[in-house]
C-alpha atoms as an extended CHARMM CRD file, in Angstrom:
* protein
*
       269  EXT
         1         1  MET       CA             22.7900000000       62.2280000000       70.9610000000  PROA      1               0.0000000000
         2         2  TYR       CA             22.3920000000       65.8520000000       69.9790000000  PROA      2               0.0000000000
         3         3  THR       CA             23.4890000000       66.9080000000       66.5140000000  PROA      3               0.0000000000
         4         4  ASP       CA             22.7310000000       69.4230000000       63.7870000000  PROA      4               0.0000000000
         5         5  THR       CA             22.5490000000       69.3170000000       60.0200000000  PROA      5               0.0000000000
         6         6  ASP       CA             21.2700000000       71.3280000000       57.0940000000  PROA      6               0.0000000000
         7         7  GLY       CA             18.5750000000       70.0120000000       54.7800000000  PROA      7               0.0000000000
         8         8  ILE       CA             15.5720000000       70.6400000000       52.5420000000  PROA      8               0.0000000000
         9         9  VAL       CA             12.0270000000       69.8990000000       53.6860000000  PROA      9               0.0000000000
        10        10  PHE       CA             10.0280000000       67.6010000000       51.4000000000  PROA      10              0.0000000000
        11        11  ARG       CA              6.7310000000       67.5010000000       53.2830000000  PROA      11              0.0000000000
        12        12  GLN       CA              4.8920000000       67.2060000000       56.5980000000  PROA      12              0.0000000000
        13        13  VAL       CA              2.4070000000       64.5970000000       57.8120000000  PROA      13              0.0000000000
        14        14  LYS       CA              0.2430000000       64.6170000000       60.9210000000  PROA      14              0.0000000000
        15        15  ALA       CA              1.1660000000       62.3340000000       63.8250000000  PROA      15              0.0000000000
        16        16  PRO       CA             -0.6460000000       61.4280000000       67.0800000000  PROA      16              0.0000000000
        17        17  ALA       CA             -0.8810000000       63.8490000000       70.0200000000  PROA      17              0.0000000000
        18        18  GLY       CA             -0.7670000000       66.9410000000       67.8210000000  PROA      18              0.0000000000
        19        19  ARG       CA              2.7190000000       66.2170000000       66.5460000000  PROA      19              0.0000000000
        20        20  ARG       CA              4.0500000000       66.2440000000       62.9960000000  PROA      20              0.0000000000
        21        21  MET       CA              6.5480000000       64.1410000000       61.0990000000  PROA      21              0.0000000000
        22        22  VAL       CA              8.6710000000       66.2640000000       58.8000000000  PROA      22              0.0000000000
        23        23  LEU       CA             10.4150000000       64.5140000000       55.9330000000  PROA      23              0.0000000000
        24        24  ILE       CA             13.7930000000       66.1820000000       55.3760000000  PROA      24              0.0000000000
        25        25  LEU       CA             16.6800000000       65.4370000000       53.0380000000  PROA      25              0.0000000000
        26        26  THR       CA             19.6120000000       66.1990000000       55.3250000000  PROA      26              0.0000000000
        27        27  ARG       CA             23.2550000000       66.4850000000       54.4230000000  PROA      27              0.0000000000
        28        28  LYS       CA             24.4720000000       64.2500000000       57.2650000000  PROA      28              0.0000000000
        29        29  TYR       CA             21.8170000000       61.5510000000       57.4490000000  PROA      29              0.0000000000
        30        30  GLY       CA             20.0990000000       61.5370000000       54.0770000000  PROA      30              0.0000000000
        31        31  LYS       CA             16.3080000000       61.3370000000       53.9250000000  PROA      31              0.0000000000
        32        32  ILE       CA             14.8660000000       61.1180000000       57.4330000000  PROA      32              0.0000000000
        33        33  SER       CA             11.5410000000       61.6000000000       59.2180000000  PROA      33              0.0000000000
        34        34  VAL       CA             11.8320000000       64.0580000000       62.0940000000  PROA      34              0.0000000000
        35        35  GLY       CA              9.2550000000       64.2770000000       64.8790000000  PROA      35              0.0000000000
        36        36  THR       CA              8.2070000000       67.7140000000       66.0990000000  PROA      36              0.0000000000
        37        37  SER       CA              5.4670000000       69.5520000000       67.9470000000  PROA      37              0.0000000000
        38        38  VAL       CA              6.1620000000       72.6550000000       65.8690000000  PROA      38              0.0000000000
        39        39  THR       CA              3.5360000000       73.3820000000       63.2020000000  PROA      39              0.0000000000
        40        40  GLU       CA              2.9480000000       76.2220000000       60.7710000000  PROA      40              0.0000000000
        41        41  GLY       CA             -0.2030000000       77.0520000000       62.6980000000  PROA      41              0.0000000000
        42        42  LYS       CA              1.8280000000       78.0810000000       65.7530000000  PROA      42              0.0000000000
        43        43  GLY       CA              2.9330000000       81.3400000000       64.2110000000  PROA      43              0.0000000000
        44        44  ARG       CA              5.8610000000       82.6680000000       62.2770000000  PROA      44              0.0000000000
        45        45  THR       CA              8.5750000000       81.4950000000       64.6610000000  PROA      45              0.0000000000
        46        46  LYS       CA             11.9440000000       80.4810000000       63.2470000000  PROA      46              0.0000000000
        47        47  ALA       CA             11.2020000000       76.8180000000       63.8420000000  PROA      47              0.0000000000
        48        48  ALA       CA              7.6990000000       77.0030000000       62.3490000000  PROA      48              0.0000000000
        49        49  LEU       CA              8.9780000000       78.5860000000       59.1540000000  PROA      49              0.0000000000
        50        50  ALA       CA             11.8570000000       76.1240000000       58.9140000000  PROA      50              0.0000000000
        51        51  VAL       CA              9.5670000000       73.0510000000       58.7780000000  PROA      51              0.0000000000
        52        52  ARG       CA              7.5870000000       74.2430000000       55.7610000000  PROA      52              0.0000000000
        53        53  PRO       CA              8.0300000000       72.4060000000       52.4290000000  PROA      53              0.0000000000
        54        54  PHE       CA             10.4490000000       74.0510000000       49.9920000000  PROA      54              0.0000000000
        55        55  THR       CA             12.5530000000       75.3100000000       52.9200000000  PROA      55              0.0000000000
        56        56  TYR       CA             16.2990000000       74.8540000000       53.2430000000  PROA      56              0.0000000000
        57        57  GLY       CA             17.2500000000       75.1280000000       56.8890000000  PROA      57              0.0000000000
        58        58  ARG       CA             19.5070000000       74.1740000000       59.7630000000  PROA      58              0.0000000000
        59        59  TYR       CA             18.0550000000       71.5910000000       62.1150000000  PROA      59              0.0000000000
        60        60  ASP       CA             19.1270000000       70.7490000000       65.6730000000  PROA      60              0.0000000000
        61        61  LEU       CA             18.1580000000       67.1330000000       66.3200000000  PROA      61              0.0000000000
        62        62  PHE       CA             18.0640000000       64.6170000000       69.1080000000  PROA      62              0.0000000000
        63        63  VAL       CA             18.9080000000       61.1800000000       67.7160000000  PROA      63              0.0000000000
        64        64  ASN       CA             18.1060000000       58.0300000000       69.6450000000  PROA      64              0.0000000000
        65        65  ARG       CA             18.0800000000       54.5170000000       68.1340000000  PROA      65              0.0000000000
        66        66  GLY       CA             17.1730000000       55.6900000000       64.6700000000  PROA      66              0.0000000000
        67        67  TYR       CA             14.5160000000       58.1290000000       65.8560000000  PROA      67              0.0000000000
        68        68  TYR       CA             14.9610000000       61.8370000000       65.1240000000  PROA      68              0.0000000000
        69        69  ASP       CA             13.3150000000       64.5910000000       67.1520000000  PROA      69              0.0000000000
        70        70  LEU       CA             13.5160000000       68.2830000000       66.3590000000  PROA      70              0.0000000000
        71        71  ASN       CA             14.8870000000       70.5710000000       69.0840000000  PROA      71              0.0000000000
        72        72  SER       CA             15.1410000000       73.7660000000       67.0620000000  PROA      72              0.0000000000
        73        73  ALA       CA             15.3260000000       74.9030000000       63.4560000000  PROA      73              0.0000000000
        74        74  GLU       CA             16.2070000000       77.9710000000       61.4770000000  PROA      74              0.0000000000
        75        75  VAL       CA             15.5950000000       78.9550000000       57.8610000000  PROA      75              0.0000000000
        76        76  LYS       CA             18.6570000000       79.2990000000       55.6540000000  PROA      76              0.0000000000
        77        77  LYS       CA             16.7090000000       79.8430000000       52.4380000000  PROA      77              0.0000000000
        78        78  SER       CA             12.9950000000       79.5850000000       51.6650000000  PROA      78              0.0000000000
        79        79  TYR       CA             11.7250000000       78.7030000000       48.1960000000  PROA      79              0.0000000000
        80        80  TYR       CA              8.1220000000       79.0610000000       49.3100000000  PROA      80              0.0000000000
        81        81  SER       CA              7.6870000000       81.9880000000       46.9190000000  PROA      81              0.0000000000
        82        82  LEU       CA              7.4910000000       79.4350000000       44.1020000000  PROA      82              0.0000000000
        83        83  GLY       CA              3.8680000000       79.0880000000       45.1820000000  PROA      83              0.0000000000
        84        84  GLU       CA              3.1210000000       82.5350000000       43.7710000000  PROA      84              0.0000000000
        85        85  ASP       CA              3.1450000000       80.9580000000       40.3020000000  PROA      85              0.0000000000
        86        86  LEU       CA              0.9350000000       77.8480000000       40.2290000000  PROA      86              0.0000000000
        87        87  ASP       CA              2.5750000000       76.3140000000       37.1490000000  PROA      87              0.0000000000
        88        88  LYS       CA              6.0580000000       76.8550000000       38.4990000000  PROA      88              0.0000000000
        89        89  TYR       CA              5.0310000000       75.4930000000       41.8950000000  PROA      89              0.0000000000
        90        90  MET       CA              3.5950000000       72.2960000000       40.3820000000  PROA      90              0.0000000000
        91        91  TYR       CA              6.6900000000       71.6200000000       38.2870000000  PROA      91              0.0000000000
        92        92  ALA       CA              8.9160000000       72.1740000000       41.3250000000  PROA      92              0.0000000000
        93        93  SER       CA              6.6290000000       69.9740000000       43.4380000000  PROA      93              0.0000000000
        94        94  PHE       CA              6.9060000000       67.1970000000       40.8740000000  PROA      94              0.0000000000
        95        95  ALA       CA             10.7210000000       67.3320000000       40.9290000000  PROA      95              0.0000000000
        96        96  LEU       CA             10.8600000000       67.2250000000       44.7420000000  PROA      96              0.0000000000
        97        97  GLU       CA              8.2880000000       64.4370000000       44.9720000000  PROA      97              0.0000000000
        98        98  LEU       CA             10.2270000000       62.4150000000       42.4080000000  PROA      98              0.0000000000
        99        99  ALA       CA             13.5030000000       62.9540000000       44.2750000000  PROA      99              0.0000000000
       100       100  GLU       CA             11.8320000000       61.9040000000       47.5090000000  PROA      100             0.0000000000
       101       101  LYS       CA             10.6930000000       58.6220000000       45.9480000000  PROA      101             0.0000000000
       102       102  MET       CA             14.0810000000       57.9400000000       44.3580000000  PROA      102             0.0000000000
       103       103  LEU       CA             16.0380000000       58.3450000000       47.5830000000  PROA      103             0.0000000000
       104       104  PRO       CA             16.3000000000       55.5260000000       50.1450000000  PROA      104             0.0000000000
       105       105  GLU       CA             15.9120000000       56.2270000000       53.8580000000  PROA      105             0.0000000000
       106       106  GLU       CA             18.9680000000       57.2870000000       55.8980000000  PROA      106             0.0000000000
       107       107  ALA       CA             21.4880000000       57.1560000000       53.0550000000  PROA      107             0.0000000000
       108       108  PRO       CA             23.4830000000       60.4200000000       52.8790000000  PROA      108             0.0000000000
       109       109  GLN       CA             23.3630000000       61.8950000000       49.3950000000  PROA      109             0.0000000000
       110       110  PRO       CA             24.7850000000       65.4230000000       49.5780000000  PROA      110             0.0000000000
       111       111  ALA       CA             25.0670000000       65.6590000000       45.7890000000  PROA      111             0.0000000000
       112       112  MET       CA             21.3020000000       65.2410000000       45.4890000000  PROA      112             0.0000000000
       113       113  LEU       CA             20.7220000000       67.9140000000       48.1150000000  PROA      113             0.0000000000
       114       114  ASP       CA             22.9630000000       70.3210000000       46.2130000000  PROA      114             0.0000000000
       115       115  LEU       CA             21.1480000000       69.4650000000       42.9580000000  PROA      115             0.0000000000
       116       116  ILE       CA             17.7660000000       70.1890000000       44.5290000000  PROA      116             0.0000000000
       117       117  LEU       CA             18.9560000000       73.5380000000       45.8550000000  PROA      117             0.0000000000
       118       118  ALA       CA             20.3780000000       74.4980000000       42.4600000000  PROA      118             0.0000000000
       119       119  PHE       CA             17.1500000000       73.4040000000       40.7710000000  PROA      119             0.0000000000
       120       120  LEU       CA             14.9030000000       75.4020000000       43.1140000000  PROA      120             0.0000000000
       121       121  ALA       CA             17.0830000000       78.5000000000       42.7440000000  PROA      121             0.0000000000
       122       122  SER       CA             16.8630000000       78.2220000000       38.9520000000  PROA      122             0.0000000000
       123       123  MET       CA             13.1120000000       77.7190000000       39.0560000000  PROA      123             0.0000000000
       124       124  GLU       CA             12.7630000000       80.9050000000       41.1080000000  PROA      124             0.0000000000
       125       125  ARG       CA             14.5100000000       82.8780000000       38.3770000000  PROA      125             0.0000000000
       126       126  LYS       CA             13.0410000000       81.1210000000       35.3470000000  PROA      126             0.0000000000
       127       127  LYS       CA             10.1510000000       82.8110000000       33.5210000000  PROA      127             0.0000000000
       128       128  THR       CA              9.0610000000       80.0020000000       31.1790000000  PROA      128             0.0000000000
       129       129  GLY       CA             10.1890000000       76.6080000000       29.8910000000  PROA      129             0.0000000000
       130       130  TYR       CA              9.8250000000       74.9300000000       33.2790000000  PROA      130             0.0000000000
       131       131  LEU       CA              9.6820000000       71.4030000000       31.8680000000  PROA      131             0.0000000000
       132       132  THR       CA             13.1340000000       71.7800000000       30.3030000000  PROA      132             0.0000000000
       133       133  THR       CA             14.6260000000       72.5580000000       33.7050000000  PROA      133             0.0000000000
       134       134  VAL       CA             12.7540000000       69.6040000000       35.2140000000  PROA      134             0.0000000000
       135       135  LEU       CA             14.2210000000       67.3490000000       32.5130000000  PROA      135             0.0000000000
       136       136  ALA       CA             17.7210000000       68.5750000000       33.3260000000  PROA      136             0.0000000000
       137       137  PHE       CA             17.0150000000       67.8370000000       36.9860000000  PROA      137             0.0000000000
       138       138  GLU       CA             15.8010000000       64.3080000000       36.2340000000  PROA      138             0.0000000000
       139       139  VAL       CA             18.8340000000       63.4720000000       34.0940000000  PROA      139             0.0000000000
       140       140  LYS       CA             21.2410000000       64.7750000000       36.7210000000  PROA      140             0.0000000000
       141       141  ALA       CA             19.3620000000       62.9480000000       39.4850000000  PROA      141             0.0000000000
       142       142  LEU       CA             19.6900000000       59.6660000000       37.5650000000  PROA      142             0.0000000000
       143       143  SER       CA             23.4110000000       60.2960000000       37.1860000000  PROA      143             0.0000000000
       144       144  ILE       CA             23.8280000000       60.9780000000       40.9220000000  PROA      144             0.0000000000
       145       145  MET       CA             21.9410000000       57.7860000000       41.7570000000  PROA      145             0.0000000000
       146       146  GLY       CA             24.1560000000       55.7770000000       39.3920000000  PROA      146             0.0000000000
       147       147  SER       CA             21.2050000000       54.7780000000       37.2300000000  PROA      147             0.0000000000
       148       148  LEU       CA             21.7350000000       56.7420000000       34.0340000000  PROA      148             0.0000000000
       149       149  PRO       CA             20.7990000000       54.8110000000       30.8640000000  PROA      149             0.0000000000
       150       150  ASP       CA             23.7100000000       53.5300000000       28.7820000000  PROA      150             0.0000000000
       151       151  LEU       CA             24.2030000000       56.0080000000       25.9310000000  PROA      151             0.0000000000
       152       152  LYS       CA             27.5810000000       54.8910000000       24.6000000000  PROA      152             0.0000000000
       153       153  GLU       CA             26.8410000000       51.4210000000       23.2540000000  PROA      153             0.0000000000
       154       154  CYS       CA             23.9900000000       49.1270000000       22.3110000000  PROA      154             0.0000000000
       155       155  CYS       CA             22.6560000000       47.5260000000       25.4680000000  PROA      155             0.0000000000
       156       156  VAL       CA             21.9250000000       44.2970000000       23.5720000000  PROA      156             0.0000000000
       157       157  CYS       CA             24.9740000000       43.5590000000       21.3980000000  PROA      157             0.0000000000
       158       158  GLY       CA             27.5060000000       46.0140000000       22.8640000000  PROA      158             0.0000000000
       159       159  LYS       CA             28.1910000000       47.8230000000       19.5710000000  PROA      159             0.0000000000
       160       160  ARG       CA             29.5570000000       51.2680000000       20.4020000000  PROA      160             0.0000000000
       161       161  ARG       CA             27.7950000000       54.3670000000       19.1410000000  PROA      161             0.0000000000
       162       162  SER       CA             30.2120000000       56.7170000000       17.3880000000  PROA      162             0.0000000000
       163       163  PRO       CA             29.6420000000       60.3510000000       18.4700000000  PROA      163             0.0000000000
       164       164  GLU       CA             30.9800000000       61.5900000000       15.1060000000  PROA      164             0.0000000000
       165       165  LYS       CA             29.1940000000       59.0700000000       12.8710000000  PROA      165             0.0000000000
       166       166  HSD       CA             25.8410000000       59.1970000000       14.6360000000  PROA      166             0.0000000000
       167       167  LYS       CA             25.7600000000       62.8530000000       15.6720000000  PROA      167             0.0000000000
       168       168  GLY       CA             22.2610000000       64.2230000000       15.1870000000  PROA      168             0.0000000000
       169       169  GLN       CA             20.8030000000       60.8170000000       14.3860000000  PROA      169             0.0000000000
       170       170  PRO       CA             17.9370000000       59.5250000000       16.5360000000  PROA      170             0.0000000000
       171       171  ALA       CA             18.6630000000       56.4690000000       18.6560000000  PROA      171             0.0000000000
       172       172  ALA       CA             16.1630000000       53.8720000000       19.8220000000  PROA      172             0.0000000000
       173       173  VAL       CA             15.7950000000       53.4580000000       23.5730000000  PROA      173             0.0000000000
       174       174  SER       CA             14.8600000000       50.1920000000       25.2700000000  PROA      174             0.0000000000
       175       175  ILE       CA             13.9820000000       50.8270000000       28.8940000000  PROA      175             0.0000000000
       176       176  PRO       CA             14.0500000000       47.1350000000       29.9420000000  PROA      176             0.0000000000
       177       177  ASP       CA             17.5260000000       46.7960000000       28.4010000000  PROA      177             0.0000000000
       178       178  GLY       CA             18.7690000000       49.9430000000       30.1470000000  PROA      178             0.0000000000
       179       179  GLY       CA             19.6720000000       52.2910000000       27.3130000000  PROA      179             0.0000000000
       180       180  ILE       CA             20.0480000000       52.7040000000       23.5810000000  PROA      180             0.0000000000
       181       181  ILE       CA             19.9200000000       49.8510000000       21.0970000000  PROA      181             0.0000000000
       182       182  CYS       CA             21.3200000000       49.7690000000       17.5700000000  PROA      182             0.0000000000
       183       183  ARG       CA             19.1670000000       49.4990000000       14.4460000000  PROA      183             0.0000000000
       184       184  ASP       CA             20.0150000000       45.8450000000       13.8950000000  PROA      184             0.0000000000
       185       185  CYS       CA             18.9920000000       44.8430000000       17.4080000000  PROA      185             0.0000000000
       186       186  LEU       CA             15.8680000000       46.9930000000       17.1580000000  PROA      186             0.0000000000
       187       187  LYS       CA             14.8330000000       45.1940000000       13.9700000000  PROA      187             0.0000000000
       188       188  LYS       CA             15.3930000000       41.8240000000       15.6230000000  PROA      188             0.0000000000
       189       189  LYS       CA             13.3390000000       42.8420000000       18.6300000000  PROA      189             0.0000000000
       190       190  GLU       CA             10.5730000000       44.2430000000       16.4440000000  PROA      190             0.0000000000
       191       191  ALA       CA             10.4290000000       40.8960000000       14.6700000000  PROA      191             0.0000000000
       192       192  GLU       CA              9.9100000000       39.0550000000       17.9400000000  PROA      192             0.0000000000
       193       193  SER       CA              6.3520000000       38.2220000000       18.8370000000  PROA      193             0.0000000000
       194       194  GLY       CA              4.7600000000       40.9900000000       20.8510000000  PROA      194             0.0000000000
       195       195  TYR       CA              7.8920000000       43.1480000000       21.0310000000  PROA      195             0.0000000000
       196       196  ASN       CA              7.7840000000       46.9330000000       20.6080000000  PROA      196             0.0000000000
       197       197  ARG       CA              4.0450000000       46.9770000000       21.0660000000  PROA      197             0.0000000000
       198       198  PRO       CA              2.2980000000       49.2460000000       23.5790000000  PROA      198             0.0000000000
       199       199  GLY       CA              3.5870000000       48.5230000000       27.0440000000  PROA      199             0.0000000000
       200       200  GLN       CA              6.9250000000       47.0910000000       25.8980000000  PROA      200             0.0000000000
       201       201  LEU       CA              8.8000000000       50.3450000000       26.7110000000  PROA      201             0.0000000000
       202       202  ILE       CA             10.8070000000       50.7330000000       23.5190000000  PROA      202             0.0000000000
       203       203  TYR       CA             10.9400000000       54.2410000000       22.0890000000  PROA      203             0.0000000000
       204       204  THR       CA             12.2290000000       55.6140000000       18.7930000000  PROA      204             0.0000000000
       205       205  PRO       CA             12.2200000000       59.3980000000       19.2730000000  PROA      205             0.0000000000
       206       206  LYS       CA             12.5960000000       61.6390000000       16.2270000000  PROA      206             0.0000000000
       207       207  PHE       CA             15.2470000000       63.7380000000       17.9900000000  PROA      207             0.0000000000
       208       208  ASP       CA             18.8030000000       62.8660000000       19.0420000000  PROA      208             0.0000000000
       209       209  ILE       CA             18.0820000000       61.7810000000       22.6130000000  PROA      209             0.0000000000
       210       210  VAL       CA             21.7370000000       60.9360000000       23.2480000000  PROA      210             0.0000000000
       211       211  ASN       CA             22.9310000000       64.4340000000       22.3600000000  PROA      211             0.0000000000
       212       212  ILE       CA             20.2180000000       66.1010000000       24.4700000000  PROA      212             0.0000000000
       213       213  ILE       CA             20.8630000000       63.9740000000       27.5600000000  PROA      213             0.0000000000
       214       214  MET       CA             24.6280000000       64.4950000000       27.2890000000  PROA      214             0.0000000000
       215       215  TYR       CA             24.0220000000       68.2470000000       27.0460000000  PROA      215             0.0000000000
       216       216  PHE       CA             21.9150000000       68.1250000000       30.2040000000  PROA      216             0.0000000000
       217       217  LEU       CA             24.7360000000       66.2950000000       31.9780000000  PROA      217             0.0000000000
       218       218  LYS       CA             27.4730000000       68.7080000000       30.9350000000  PROA      218             0.0000000000
       219       219  LYS       CA             25.7320000000       71.9510000000       31.8150000000  PROA      219             0.0000000000
       220       220  PRO       CA             24.7810000000       73.2230000000       35.3100000000  PROA      220             0.0000000000
       221       221  VAL       CA             21.0860000000       73.5510000000       36.0840000000  PROA      221             0.0000000000
       222       222  SER       CA             21.4000000000       77.3300000000       35.9120000000  PROA      222             0.0000000000
       223       223  ALA       CA             22.2770000000       77.0610000000       32.2060000000  PROA      223             0.0000000000
       224       224  PHE       CA             18.6870000000       76.0710000000       31.4530000000  PROA      224             0.0000000000
       225       225  GLU       CA             17.1860000000       79.2660000000       32.7960000000  PROA      225             0.0000000000
       226       226  SER       CA             17.4740000000       80.6530000000       29.2520000000  PROA      226             0.0000000000
       227       227  VAL       CA             17.1200000000       77.3740000000       27.3050000000  PROA      227             0.0000000000
       228       228  MET       CA             13.8500000000       75.7120000000       26.3140000000  PROA      228             0.0000000000
       229       229  LEU       CA             13.2290000000       72.5770000000       24.2690000000  PROA      229             0.0000000000
       230       230  ASP       CA             10.3730000000       72.7060000000       21.7860000000  PROA      230             0.0000000000
       231       231  ASP       CA              7.0570000000       71.4330000000       23.0980000000  PROA      231             0.0000000000
       232       232  SER       CA              6.9020000000       68.0530000000       21.3210000000  PROA      232             0.0000000000
       233       233  THR       CA             10.5320000000       67.1740000000       22.1060000000  PROA      233             0.0000000000
       234       234  ALA       CA             10.1900000000       68.1090000000       25.7770000000  PROA      234             0.0000000000
       235       235  ARG       CA              7.0040000000       66.1050000000       26.2580000000  PROA      235             0.0000000000
       236       236  GLU       CA              8.3170000000       63.0140000000       24.4700000000  PROA      236             0.0000000000
       237       237  LEU       CA             11.5960000000       63.1340000000       26.3720000000  PROA      237             0.0000000000
       238       238  GLN       CA              9.7070000000       63.5330000000       29.6550000000  PROA      238             0.0000000000
       239       239  ARG       CA              7.6050000000       60.4670000000       28.8400000000  PROA      239             0.0000000000
       240       240  ILE       CA             10.7140000000       58.3640000000       28.1540000000  PROA      240             0.0000000000
       241       241  ILE       CA             12.6450000000       59.5270000000       31.2230000000  PROA      241             0.0000000000
       242       242  ARG       CA              9.6080000000       59.1640000000       33.4660000000  PROA      242             0.0000000000
       243       243  GLU       CA              9.0330000000       55.5920000000       32.2490000000  PROA      243             0.0000000000
       244       244  TYR       CA             12.6990000000       54.8430000000       32.8160000000  PROA      244             0.0000000000
       245       245  ILE       CA             12.6090000000       56.1720000000       36.3960000000  PROA      245             0.0000000000
       246       246  SER       CA              9.3730000000       54.3160000000       37.0820000000  PROA      246             0.0000000000
       247       247  TYR       CA             10.8550000000       51.0590000000       35.7820000000  PROA      247             0.0000000000
       248       248  TYR       CA             14.1100000000       51.1800000000       37.7490000000  PROA      248             0.0000000000
       249       249  PHE       CA             12.9060000000       52.8840000000       40.9280000000  PROA      249             0.0000000000
       250       250  ASP       CA              9.4320000000       51.3370000000       41.0660000000  PROA      250             0.0000000000
       251       251  ILE       CA              7.7350000000       54.7290000000       41.2860000000  PROA      251             0.0000000000
       252       252  GLY       CA              4.0470000000       54.8730000000       40.4310000000  PROA      252             0.0000000000
       253       253  SER       CA              1.9250000000       57.9380000000       39.8570000000  PROA      253             0.0000000000
       254       254  LEU       CA              2.7290000000       61.0840000000       41.8230000000  PROA      254             0.0000000000
       255       255  LYS       CA              0.3200000000       63.6220000000       43.2770000000  PROA      255             0.0000000000
       256       256  SER       CA              1.9270000000       66.4840000000       41.3580000000  PROA      256             0.0000000000
       257       257  GLU       CA              2.2670000000       64.6750000000       38.0290000000  PROA      257             0.0000000000
       258       258  ALA       CA             -0.8420000000       65.8450000000       36.1870000000  PROA      258             0.0000000000
       259       259  ILE       CA              0.7240000000       69.2050000000       35.3860000000  PROA      259             0.0000000000
       260       260  ILE       CA              3.7060000000       67.4670000000       33.7600000000  PROA      260             0.0000000000
       261       261  THR       CA              1.8700000000       64.8710000000       31.6770000000  PROA      261             0.0000000000
       262       262  GLY       CA             -1.4300000000       66.5080000000       30.8930000000  PROA      262             0.0000000000
       263       263  GLN       CA             -0.7020000000       70.2080000000       30.6150000000  PROA      263             0.0000000000
       264       264  ALA       CA              2.9360000000       70.5130000000       29.5490000000  PROA      264             0.0000000000
       265       265  GLY       CA              1.9260000000       72.1410000000       26.3000000000  PROA      265             0.0000000000
       266       266  THR       CA             -0.1130000000       74.8860000000       27.9360000000  PROA      266             0.0000000000
       267       267  CYS       CA              1.3330000000       75.5410000000       31.3850000000  PROA      267             0.0000000000
       268       268  GLY       CA              4.8230000000       76.9960000000       31.3630000000  PROA      268             0.0000000000
       269       269  GLN       CA              6.4680000000       74.3050000000       29.2090000000  PROA      269             0.0000000000
């Protein structure tokens, strides 16, 4: 069957006989591996440019029994210029690599594709504060995947958190329990043997994590082109969200992660 779809290229890997497998998040088929003999080394043809990472393109495919082969491709928008700024490129690479790991194979997720495109467009325009935009991306990605932590009530006892009463107050987050926990439940857990020690994934940030995450959810990605969290808040929030994603999506270390965890305070945070 011949078909076409638009999509964003995650990466390429070498295959036998001089071929390549291109991992693409497509609008019609979700995340798929597409076989092709086209490589970047074959010149600046339309198809060669369209299979580069950070490229949004239109892809003509031959589909046969779950196998996808590329017939032709054309660039709709290239975000390859992000590579002109190493810090920006690494932050964008981290977001795309994380999205790739979060998405299952062959499960259409057009909302995630649109989020990625909005994120890359914002990163092109943004001059600093890259981690804040990445955080907004992560929160929105969790929402799209239906895995956002519970922010409205204690995940242990079910006690609701009052937006008016608790506005501005820090909330404890228990990753294994899936969201915030009230002070009473936190005290009980802290009293349990071995609980809330290193490795137990309970965090008590000094900032209002609920208010920040809700703000990320309400605003479009483009709103964060001129917004930047302070360094300590951004890094602590990134640590919590990253642990949460790792726990629920079983995602280990990523190739592009060093710039996020080790250099956030010095490289375009």
